[in-house]
Tab-separated table of C-alpha atoms in Angstrom:
chain	number	residue	atom	x	y	z
A	1	UNK	CA	-118.694	66.054	-143.146
A	2	UNK	CA	-121.588	65.828	-145.705
A	3	UNK	CA	-125.323	67.028	-145.324
A	4	UNK	CA	-126.469	63.605	-144.799
A	5	UNK	CA	-124.284	62.659	-141.869
A	6	UNK	CA	-125.176	65.750	-139.957
A	7	UNK	CA	-128.900	65.279	-140.425
A	8	UNK	CA	-128.350	61.763	-139.340
A	9	UNK	CA	-126.291	62.995	-136.021
A	10	UNK	CA	-129.140	65.607	-135.184
A	11	UNK	CA	-131.989	63.278	-135.618
A	12	UNK	CA	-129.876	60.613	-133.527
A	13	UNK	CA	-129.360	62.977	-130.724
A	14	UNK	CA	-133.015	63.982	-130.924
A	15	UNK	CA	-133.946	60.204	-130.437
A	16	UNK	CA	-131.530	59.819	-127.655
A	17	UNK	CA	-132.827	62.555	-125.667
A	18	UNK	CA	-136.475	61.242	-126.400
A	19	UNK	CA	-135.652	57.891	-125.361
A	20	UNK	CA	-133.904	58.932	-122.160
A	21	UNK	CA	-136.922	61.055	-120.962
A	22	UNK	CA	-139.262	58.184	-121.740
A	23	UNK	CA	-136.955	55.958	-119.646
A	24	UNK	CA	-137.145	58.535	-116.825
A	25	UNK	CA	-140.698	59.047	-117.078
A	26	UNK	CA	-141.399	55.198	-116.797
A	27	UNK	CA	-138.948	55.028	-113.932
A	28	UNK	CA	-140.830	57.391	-112.131
A	29	UNK	CA	-144.414	55.968	-112.903
A	30	UNK	CA	-145.506	58.700	-115.424
A	31	UNK	CA	-148.067	57.138	-118.150
A	32	UNK	CA	-149.556	59.553	-120.502
A	33	UNK	CA	-152.680	57.258	-120.666
A	34	UNK	CA	-153.126	57.212	-116.799
A	35	UNK	CA	-151.997	61.256	-115.944
A	36	UNK	CA	-151.099	62.038	-112.810
A	37	UNK	CA	-152.550	65.030	-111.090
A	38	UNK	CA	-150.649	67.367	-109.167
A	39	UNK	CA	-152.000	70.657	-107.679
A	40	UNK	CA	-150.178	73.959	-107.165
A	41	UNK	CA	-151.396	76.264	-104.641
A	42	UNK	CA	-150.906	79.801	-104.795
A	43	UNK	CA	-152.004	83.219	-103.992
A	44	UNK	CA	-153.778	85.043	-107.083
A	45	UNK	CA	-151.375	84.618	-109.719
A	46	UNK	CA	-153.107	84.627	-113.325
A	47	UNK	CA	-149.789	84.456	-115.038
A	48	UNK	CA	-149.202	81.064	-113.621
A	49	UNK	CA	-152.591	79.900	-114.569
A	50	UNK	CA	-152.352	80.989	-117.933
A	51	UNK	CA	-148.938	79.061	-118.441
A	52	UNK	CA	-150.268	76.028	-116.630
A	53	UNK	CA	-152.869	75.822	-119.170
A	54	UNK	CA	-150.176	76.032	-121.766
A	55	UNK	CA	-148.337	73.028	-120.143
A	56	UNK	CA	-151.227	70.847	-119.787
A	57	UNK	CA	-152.117	71.078	-123.457
A	58	UNK	CA	-148.771	70.333	-124.584
A	59	UNK	CA	-146.099	68.667	-122.367
A	60	UNK	CA	-148.389	67.362	-120.077
A	61	UNK	CA	-150.524	65.570	-122.626
A	62	UNK	CA	-147.542	64.168	-124.020
A	63	UNK	CA	-146.228	62.874	-120.787
A	64	UNK	CA	-149.276	62.244	-118.362
A	65	UNK	CA	-149.047	65.174	-116.186
A	66	UNK	CA	-151.918	67.247	-115.271
A	67	UNK	CA	-151.264	70.322	-113.416
A	68	UNK	CA	-154.230	71.920	-111.298
A	69	UNK	CA	-154.134	75.255	-110.397
A	70	UNK	CA	-155.568	76.277	-106.802
A	71	UNK	CA	-156.156	79.635	-105.616
A	72	UNK	CA	-156.070	80.166	-101.895
A	73	UNK	CA	-156.877	83.033	-99.827
A	74	UNK	CA	-154.357	82.501	-97.213
A	75	UNK	CA	-150.774	80.848	-97.012
A	76	UNK	CA	-152.275	78.467	-94.170
A	77	UNK	CA	-154.279	76.409	-96.809
A	78	UNK	CA	-150.989	75.955	-98.907
A	79	UNK	CA	-150.051	72.876	-96.680
A	80	UNK	CA	-152.603	70.533	-98.279
A	81	UNK	CA	-151.556	71.171	-101.880
A	82	UNK	CA	-148.810	69.008	-103.510
A	83	UNK	CA	-146.776	71.913	-104.724
A	84	UNK	CA	-146.728	75.792	-103.823
A	85	UNK	CA	-145.724	78.975	-105.532
A	86	UNK	CA	-144.785	81.566	-103.042
A	87	UNK	CA	-142.295	83.288	-100.991
A	88	UNK	CA	-139.163	81.910	-99.354
A	89	UNK	CA	-140.351	82.732	-95.598
A	90	UNK	CA	-143.823	80.646	-96.233
A	91	UNK	CA	-141.797	77.537	-97.565
A	92	UNK	CA	-139.443	77.820	-94.681
A	93	UNK	CA	-142.593	77.851	-92.443
A	94	UNK	CA	-143.978	74.603	-94.408
A	95	UNK	CA	-140.486	72.973	-93.954
A	96	UNK	CA	-141.606	72.389	-90.303
A	97	UNK	CA	-143.933	69.630	-91.306
A	98	UNK	CA	-141.085	67.880	-92.990
A	99	UNK	CA	-143.151	67.040	-96.257
A	100	UNK	CA	-141.327	69.466	-98.464
A	101	UNK	CA	-139.537	67.420	-100.721
A	102	UNK	CA	-135.526	67.613	-101.267
A	103	UNK	CA	-134.757	68.281	-105.037
A	104	UNK	CA	-130.995	68.225	-105.131
A	105	UNK	CA	-130.973	64.807	-107.114
A	106	UNK	CA	-133.067	66.534	-109.554
A	107	UNK	CA	-130.838	69.626	-110.126
A	108	UNK	CA	-127.149	69.421	-110.471
A	109	UNK	CA	-124.984	72.143	-109.097
A	110	UNK	CA	-124.061	72.795	-112.765
A	111	UNK	CA	-127.731	73.259	-113.864
A	112	UNK	CA	-128.509	75.490	-110.851
A	113	UNK	CA	-125.410	77.870	-111.309
A	114	UNK	CA	-126.288	77.863	-115.315
A	115	UNK	CA	-130.057	78.645	-114.625
A	116	UNK	CA	-130.599	80.766	-111.745
A	117	UNK	CA	-128.891	83.691	-110.039
A	118	UNK	CA	-126.908	82.651	-107.012
A	119	UNK	CA	-128.632	85.304	-105.080
A	120	UNK	CA	-131.994	83.813	-105.662
A	121	UNK	CA	-131.161	80.235	-104.470
A	122	UNK	CA	-131.811	79.733	-100.824
A	123	UNK	CA	-128.891	77.556	-99.391
A	124	UNK	CA	-128.498	78.814	-96.086
A	125	UNK	CA	-131.821	78.166	-94.125
A	126	UNK	CA	-133.157	75.251	-95.751
A	127	UNK	CA	-131.711	71.659	-94.954
A	128	UNK	CA	-130.899	71.047	-98.673
A	129	UNK	CA	-132.477	72.153	-101.868
A	130	UNK	CA	-136.133	72.748	-101.032
A	131	UNK	CA	-137.289	75.036	-103.503
A	132	UNK	CA	-136.610	76.671	-107.188
A	133	UNK	CA	-136.937	80.284	-107.756
A	134	UNK	CA	-139.424	81.094	-110.557
A	135	UNK	CA	-139.525	85.113	-110.818
A	136	UNK	CA	-138.034	87.919	-108.634
A	137	UNK	CA	-139.061	91.340	-107.670
A	138	UNK	CA	-137.513	94.609	-106.500
A	139	UNK	CA	-138.609	98.031	-105.292
A	140	UNK	CA	-138.769	100.975	-107.519
A	141	UNK	CA	-139.603	104.424	-107.365
A	142	UNK	CA	-142.960	105.497	-109.723
A	143	UNK	CA	-143.705	108.885	-110.338
A	144	UNK	CA	-146.820	110.952	-111.846
A	145	UNK	CA	-144.793	112.130	-114.897
A	146	UNK	CA	-147.106	115.178	-115.348
A	147	UNK	CA	-147.351	116.349	-112.153
A	148	UNK	CA	-143.419	115.733	-111.655
A	149	UNK	CA	-142.296	117.584	-114.803
A	150	UNK	CA	-144.468	120.538	-113.840
A	151	UNK	CA	-142.996	120.736	-110.280
A	152	UNK	CA	-139.857	120.028	-111.423
A	153	UNK	CA	-139.566	122.509	-113.993
A	154	UNK	CA	-140.957	125.151	-111.648
A	155	UNK	CA	-138.476	124.617	-108.881
A	156	UNK	CA	-135.156	123.855	-111.190
A	157	UNK	CA	-135.086	120.246	-110.445
A	158	UNK	CA	-134.428	116.947	-112.346
A	159	UNK	CA	-134.684	113.231	-111.528
A	160	UNK	CA	-131.185	113.465	-110.040
A	161	UNK	CA	-132.656	115.474	-107.073
A	162	UNK	CA	-134.677	112.277	-105.883
A	163	UNK	CA	-132.058	109.728	-106.604
A	164	UNK	CA	-131.211	109.586	-102.569
A	165	UNK	CA	-133.312	109.619	-99.458
A	166	UNK	CA	-131.672	112.919	-98.388
A	167	UNK	CA	-132.642	114.387	-102.031
A	168	UNK	CA	-136.180	113.117	-101.952
A	169	UNK	CA	-136.883	114.230	-98.239
A	170	UNK	CA	-135.830	117.837	-99.483
A	171	UNK	CA	-137.911	117.921	-102.539
A	172	UNK	CA	-140.939	116.479	-100.501
A	173	UNK	CA	-140.475	119.159	-98.041
A	174	UNK	CA	-140.712	121.722	-100.945
A	175	UNK	CA	-143.632	120.165	-102.837
A	176	UNK	CA	-145.615	120.122	-99.194
A	177	UNK	CA	-145.080	123.628	-98.755
A	178	UNK	CA	-145.929	124.549	-102.088
A	179	UNK	CA	-148.835	122.577	-102.433
A	180	UNK	CA	-151.019	123.110	-99.325
A	181	UNK	CA	-149.908	120.185	-97.396
A	182	UNK	CA	-150.005	117.457	-100.327
A	183	UNK	CA	-147.803	114.518	-99.535
A	184	UNK	CA	-145.093	113.874	-102.098
A	185	UNK	CA	-144.192	109.839	-101.459
A	186	UNK	CA	-146.058	107.040	-100.542
A	187	UNK	CA	-144.056	104.128	-99.076
A	188	UNK	CA	-145.838	100.361	-99.111
A	189	UNK	CA	-143.192	98.856	-96.617
A	190	UNK	CA	-141.146	100.273	-93.739
A	191	UNK	CA	-139.414	97.024	-93.199
A	192	UNK	CA	-138.195	96.991	-96.829
A	193	UNK	CA	-136.819	100.604	-96.543
A	194	UNK	CA	-135.090	99.747	-93.170
A	195	UNK	CA	-133.523	96.766	-94.701
A	196	UNK	CA	-132.399	98.639	-97.592
A	197	UNK	CA	-130.945	101.608	-95.746
A	198	UNK	CA	-129.193	99.387	-93.517
A	199	UNK	CA	-127.420	97.230	-96.227
A	200	UNK	CA	-126.681	100.619	-98.214
A	201	UNK	CA	-125.111	101.914	-95.148
A	202	UNK	CA	-122.963	98.797	-95.000
A	203	UNK	CA	-124.543	97.915	-91.596
A	204	UNK	CA	-127.236	95.299	-92.075
A	205	UNK	CA	-130.114	95.027	-89.764
A	206	UNK	CA	-130.420	91.136	-90.287
A	207	UNK	CA	-127.611	88.791	-91.052
A	208	UNK	CA	-128.514	85.192	-91.645
A	209	UNK	CA	-126.082	82.077	-91.515
A	210	UNK	CA	-126.461	78.275	-91.009
A	211	UNK	CA	-126.633	78.931	-87.371
A	212	UNK	CA	-129.796	81.311	-87.636
A	213	UNK	CA	-130.096	84.937	-87.837
A	214	UNK	CA	-128.465	87.960	-86.231
A	215	UNK	CA	-130.568	91.108	-85.721
A	216	UNK	CA	-128.542	94.148	-85.300
A	217	UNK	CA	-130.727	97.378	-84.351
A	218	UNK	CA	-127.928	99.416	-84.974
A	219	UNK	CA	-128.747	103.033	-83.316
A	220	UNK	CA	-127.250	104.801	-86.382
A	221	UNK	CA	-129.139	103.175	-88.839
A	222	UNK	CA	-132.346	103.376	-87.022
A	223	UNK	CA	-131.759	107.071	-86.568
A	224	UNK	CA	-131.223	107.327	-90.136
A	225	UNK	CA	-134.609	105.412	-90.874
A	226	UNK	CA	-136.232	107.789	-88.363
A	227	UNK	CA	-134.528	110.724	-90.089
A	228	UNK	CA	-135.283	109.939	-93.543
A	229	UNK	CA	-138.661	107.688	-93.542
A	230	UNK	CA	-140.237	107.940	-90.005
A	231	UNK	CA	-140.296	111.671	-89.100
A	232	UNK	CA	-141.268	112.834	-92.639
A	233	UNK	CA	-144.354	110.874	-92.228
A	234	UNK	CA	-145.093	112.750	-88.979
A	235	UNK	CA	-144.722	116.045	-90.917
A	236	UNK	CA	-147.246	114.992	-93.864
A	237	UNK	CA	-144.343	114.740	-96.426
A	238	UNK	CA	-144.542	111.013	-96.866
A	239	UNK	CA	-147.778	108.779	-96.257
A	240	UNK	CA	-148.061	105.048	-95.570
A	241	UNK	CA	-149.454	103.182	-98.662
A	242	UNK	CA	-148.943	101.717	-102.127
A	243	UNK	CA	-149.054	102.403	-105.697
A	244	UNK	CA	-152.598	102.855	-105.681
A	245	UNK	CA	-151.747	106.385	-103.913
A	246	UNK	CA	-150.206	107.319	-107.236
A	247	UNK	CA	-152.809	106.101	-108.969
A	248	UNK	CA	-155.495	108.242	-107.199
A	249	UNK	CA	-153.546	111.132	-107.299
A	250	UNK	CA	-152.775	111.235	-103.346
A	251	UNK	CA	-149.310	111.588	-103.983
A	252	UNK	CA	-146.828	112.233	-106.952
A	253	UNK	CA	-144.491	109.307	-106.179
A	254	UNK	CA	-144.758	105.970	-104.984
A	255	UNK	CA	-142.120	103.486	-103.335
A	256	UNK	CA	-143.536	100.218	-104.483
A	257	UNK	CA	-142.851	96.750	-105.818
A	258	UNK	CA	-141.992	96.315	-109.852
A	259	UNK	CA	-145.067	94.000	-109.754
A	260	UNK	CA	-147.446	96.685	-108.696
A	261	UNK	CA	-146.659	98.887	-111.559
A	262	UNK	CA	-148.734	98.503	-114.991
A	263	UNK	CA	-148.149	100.155	-118.305
A	264	UNK	CA	-149.126	104.038	-118.148
A	265	UNK	CA	-147.366	106.700	-120.248
A	266	UNK	CA	-148.105	109.043	-117.491
A	267	UNK	CA	-145.900	107.215	-115.170
A	268	UNK	CA	-142.216	107.507	-114.833
A	269	UNK	CA	-140.065	104.810	-113.697
A	270	UNK	CA	-136.871	105.269	-111.566
A	271	UNK	CA	-134.655	103.348	-109.343
A	272	UNK	CA	-135.530	103.546	-105.659
A	273	UNK	CA	-134.070	106.014	-103.365
A	274	UNK	CA	-130.766	105.229	-101.742
A	275	UNK	CA	-128.254	106.082	-98.876
A	276	UNK	CA	-124.518	105.995	-99.663
A	277	UNK	CA	-124.784	103.133	-102.346
A	278	UNK	CA	-127.568	101.911	-104.537
A	279	UNK	CA	-128.302	98.287	-103.393
A	280	UNK	CA	-132.023	96.826	-102.918
A	281	UNK	CA	-133.795	94.039	-101.430
A	282	UNK	CA	-134.523	91.117	-103.765
A	283	UNK	CA	-137.852	89.364	-103.470
A	284	UNK	CA	-138.173	85.993	-104.489
A	285	UNK	CA	-141.283	83.568	-105.672
A	286	UNK	CA	-140.402	80.100	-105.558
A	287	UNK	CA	-141.630	76.731	-105.940
A	288	UNK	CA	-141.274	73.385	-103.571
A	289	UNK	CA	-143.028	70.234	-103.790
A	290	UNK	CA	-145.215	69.403	-100.746
A	291	UNK	CA	-145.349	65.316	-101.230
A	292	UNK	CA	-143.566	62.311	-100.678
A	293	UNK	CA	-144.786	60.582	-103.625
A	294	UNK	CA	-141.990	59.910	-105.961
A	295	UNK	CA	-144.208	60.247	-109.004
A	296	UNK	CA	-145.677	63.530	-107.826
A	297	UNK	CA	-142.063	64.887	-106.946
A	298	UNK	CA	-140.839	64.099	-110.496
A	299	UNK	CA	-143.665	65.599	-112.136
A	300	UNK	CA	-143.460	68.499	-110.178
A	301	UNK	CA	-139.981	68.972	-110.790
A	302	UNK	CA	-140.517	68.532	-114.720
A	303	UNK	CA	-143.002	71.448	-114.305
A	304	UNK	CA	-140.706	73.531	-112.649
A	305	UNK	CA	-138.109	72.987	-115.096
A	306	UNK	CA	-140.383	73.763	-117.760
A	307	UNK	CA	-141.604	76.999	-116.113
A	308	UNK	CA	-137.929	77.972	-115.723
A	309	UNK	CA	-136.777	77.290	-119.165
A	310	UNK	CA	-136.013	80.581	-121.134
A	311	UNK	CA	-139.076	81.220	-123.277
A	312	UNK	CA	-141.705	80.030	-120.477
A	313	UNK	CA	-140.155	81.852	-117.822
A	314	UNK	CA	-140.143	85.341	-119.650
A	315	UNK	CA	-143.704	84.682	-120.739
A	316	UNK	CA	-144.569	83.768	-116.765
A	317	UNK	CA	-142.596	86.318	-114.916
A	318	UNK	CA	-143.009	89.355	-117.280
A	319	UNK	CA	-146.842	89.281	-117.538
A	320	UNK	CA	-146.662	88.895	-113.964
A	321	UNK	CA	-144.853	92.177	-113.758
A	322	UNK	CA	-141.837	90.651	-112.230
A	323	UNK	CA	-138.208	89.595	-113.412
A	324	UNK	CA	-137.816	86.096	-114.639
A	325	UNK	CA	-135.422	84.027	-112.535
A	326	UNK	CA	-133.773	82.291	-115.384
A	327	UNK	CA	-130.421	84.037	-115.752
A	328	UNK	CA	-130.648	84.107	-119.742
A	329	UNK	CA	-133.452	86.153	-119.153
A	330	UNK	CA	-131.838	88.869	-117.321
A	331	UNK	CA	-129.753	89.765	-120.115
A	332	UNK	CA	-131.046	93.187	-121.053
A	333	UNK	CA	-130.398	92.711	-124.734
A	334	UNK	CA	-132.191	89.579	-124.634
A	335	UNK	CA	-135.299	91.292	-122.528
A	336	UNK	CA	-135.263	94.162	-124.983
A	337	UNK	CA	-135.733	91.777	-127.936
A	338	UNK	CA	-138.572	89.754	-125.813
A	339	UNK	CA	-140.391	92.909	-124.931
A	340	UNK	CA	-141.074	93.607	-128.621
A	341	UNK	CA	-142.716	89.852	-129.082
A	342	UNK	CA	-146.431	89.109	-129.084
A	343	UNK	CA	-146.741	87.090	-125.989
A	344	UNK	CA	-146.512	90.045	-123.326
A	345	UNK	CA	-149.592	91.708	-121.941
A	346	UNK	CA	-150.599	95.106	-122.585
A	347	UNK	CA	-150.232	95.818	-118.972
A	348	UNK	CA	-146.733	95.153	-118.522
A	349	UNK	CA	-144.874	98.208	-118.168
A	350	UNK	CA	-141.446	97.692	-120.109
A	351	UNK	CA	-139.678	100.708	-118.921
A	352	UNK	CA	-139.801	99.282	-115.455
A	353	UNK	CA	-138.920	95.683	-116.708
A	354	UNK	CA	-135.707	96.913	-118.199
A	355	UNK	CA	-134.780	99.167	-115.411
A	356	UNK	CA	-134.911	96.273	-112.921
A	357	UNK	CA	-133.098	93.868	-115.074
A	358	UNK	CA	-130.304	96.427	-115.279
A	359	UNK	CA	-130.358	96.393	-111.225
A	360	UNK	CA	-129.998	92.334	-111.354
A	361	UNK	CA	-127.418	92.746	-114.085
A	362	UNK	CA	-125.319	95.276	-111.888
A	363	UNK	CA	-125.785	92.864	-109.034
A	364	UNK	CA	-126.949	95.748	-106.979
A	365	UNK	CA	-129.303	93.356	-105.151
A	366	UNK	CA	-129.471	91.500	-101.734
A	367	UNK	CA	-131.851	88.836	-100.199
A	368	UNK	CA	-132.607	88.013	-96.477
A	369	UNK	CA	-133.038	84.364	-96.067
A	370	UNK	CA	-135.777	83.237	-94.094
A	371	UNK	CA	-135.328	82.444	-90.431
A	372	UNK	CA	-137.778	81.551	-87.260
A	373	UNK	CA	-139.905	84.420	-86.355
A	374	UNK	CA	-139.140	86.646	-89.383
A	375	UNK	CA	-142.580	87.812	-89.527
A	376	UNK	CA	-142.617	89.281	-86.237
A	377	UNK	CA	-139.687	91.533	-86.898
A	378	UNK	CA	-141.353	92.413	-90.562
A	379	UNK	CA	-144.642	93.297	-88.400
A	380	UNK	CA	-143.063	95.387	-85.628
A	381	UNK	CA	-140.985	97.261	-88.134
A	382	UNK	CA	-143.724	98.066	-90.605
A	383	UNK	CA	-146.241	98.811	-87.642
A	384	UNK	CA	-143.500	101.191	-85.802
A	385	UNK	CA	-142.389	102.812	-88.792
A	386	UNK	CA	-146.121	103.684	-90.193
A	387	UNK	CA	-146.582	106.999	-88.723
A	388	UNK	CA	-150.053	107.636	-89.948
A	389	UNK	CA	-151.847	107.862	-86.608
A	390	UNK	CA	-149.062	110.417	-85.280
A	391	UNK	CA	-149.663	112.412	-88.187
A	392	UNK	CA	-153.553	112.348	-87.835
A	393	UNK	CA	-152.820	113.906	-84.267
A	394	UNK	CA	-150.947	116.620	-85.563
A	395	UNK	CA	-153.750	117.375	-88.114
A	396	UNK	CA	-156.154	117.446	-85.182
A	397	UNK	CA	-154.070	119.623	-82.999
A	398	UNK	CA	-153.757	122.005	-86.027
A	399	UNK	CA	-157.416	122.091	-86.658
A	400	UNK	CA	-158.026	122.671	-83.080
A	401	UNK	CA	-156.101	125.878	-83.064
A	402	UNK	CA	-152.674	125.146	-82.219
A	403	UNK	CA	-149.776	126.739	-84.190
A	404	UNK	CA	-147.971	124.527	-86.598
A	405	UNK	CA	-144.703	125.369	-85.146
A	406	UNK	CA	-146.357	123.943	-81.742
A	407	UNK	CA	-148.130	120.854	-82.979
A	408	UNK	CA	-145.503	118.668	-83.333
A	409	UNK	CA	-144.411	119.235	-79.391
A	410	UNK	CA	-143.638	115.600	-78.069
A	411	UNK	CA	-143.496	114.072	-81.493
A	412	UNK	CA	-140.603	115.363	-82.932
A	413	UNK	CA	-138.397	116.571	-79.991
A	414	UNK	CA	-135.304	115.180	-78.963
A	415	UNK	CA	-136.791	112.433	-76.865
A	416	UNK	CA	-138.690	111.228	-79.489
A	417	UNK	CA	-136.520	109.097	-81.398
A	418	UNK	CA	-135.180	107.389	-78.279
A	419	UNK	CA	-138.787	106.641	-77.367
A	420	UNK	CA	-139.735	105.150	-80.571
A	421	UNK	CA	-136.058	103.311	-81.046
A	422	UNK	CA	-136.591	101.808	-77.202
A	423	UNK	CA	-139.887	100.678	-77.974
A	424	UNK	CA	-138.819	98.624	-81.118
A	425	UNK	CA	-136.170	97.017	-79.199
A	426	UNK	CA	-138.002	96.356	-76.405
A	427	UNK	CA	-140.714	94.812	-78.729
A	428	UNK	CA	-138.109	92.552	-80.557
A	429	UNK	CA	-136.173	91.713	-77.418
A	430	UNK	CA	-139.168	89.447	-76.236
A	431	UNK	CA	-138.625	87.384	-79.392
A	432	UNK	CA	-134.939	87.485	-80.356
A	433	UNK	CA	-133.378	88.426	-77.124
A	434	UNK	CA	-130.799	91.108	-76.516
A	435	UNK	CA	-129.547	92.731	-79.885
């Protein structure tokens, strides 16, 4: 085939695609001379705001779509927006208003399978396709590199010593005893740790199906959570809190989200600790369209498709400190190439991004589908696993002259776990019934 024929075929293909798009745009009422305005409500998301500006100045102008970024102070405000960018739990609650658009006619099964990680598509709790994933987040372990290396060298340790929860507990005890009672680890979410330990022990606390959720407060799993996360807080080895505790030198390590970590040469990023096998909770940010207007729904879908296209999804997700939802972006070699581009912020921790994508690539992730009253489960576990007040009680006893060996009386004795476990079960029984 000669060069002229090849060029002609390519040009014809481009023209056909363009004509097809123009026909679809007219079918759904888009008019570049009379653009439609679509508001996107979200909590603070600077990266989203920036890519919206890019869209409006290029594709939006050509096709008559104006996306308006609206930052809200609480998820309660999202119900008045045309589109929302938030987590699946919030979208699930918005579905109760029956205004979240069904999108399966705009995305073929093949398109979904080729573009998005299966785990990231919510196909259990929603009646149909109600949301499209735009970025992903996972839990990691961040360390103060200088302090860790100094301590590790002095105690013949290396990073393999803190790969598991048993390992990190042993190291934390050594650190606490040799550093005047300084805590080793801060944990931002007891709920996430409890879920991860339960999945790592092949005994999930939560199982979801089209019939709803099943809560399984296994005594063995909760004993594991008590031993490895709750009791160490009472002893002062761990504290409750986020990545800021690492930044302020309150702790050496932080169990935190990938999105909380920024570029810092003195922060070492590792896989989060695990129990038995390394599998981690996947968090999803998704977009849903909160409208019954066909033109707005179509315009919103076109924006979502643009946002999750390879190049744009890289730019959006990575500059948010997250993992792109597009599967092509989850290839480690592709990611490394992109991280060398000029499109990423200087705040992005590239080492953390690569580690997180490797977890995705190895499929070491699970996700909890939304269900009624999931927030009660999360709040209950976070509240009961957080032992800040109990540790403060221990501190006051010691300051009051009680021997440290006696300061834990009634808090870490044989009945302490039973009291703690029964309290959690009783709180959840009110909402979820017998477990």
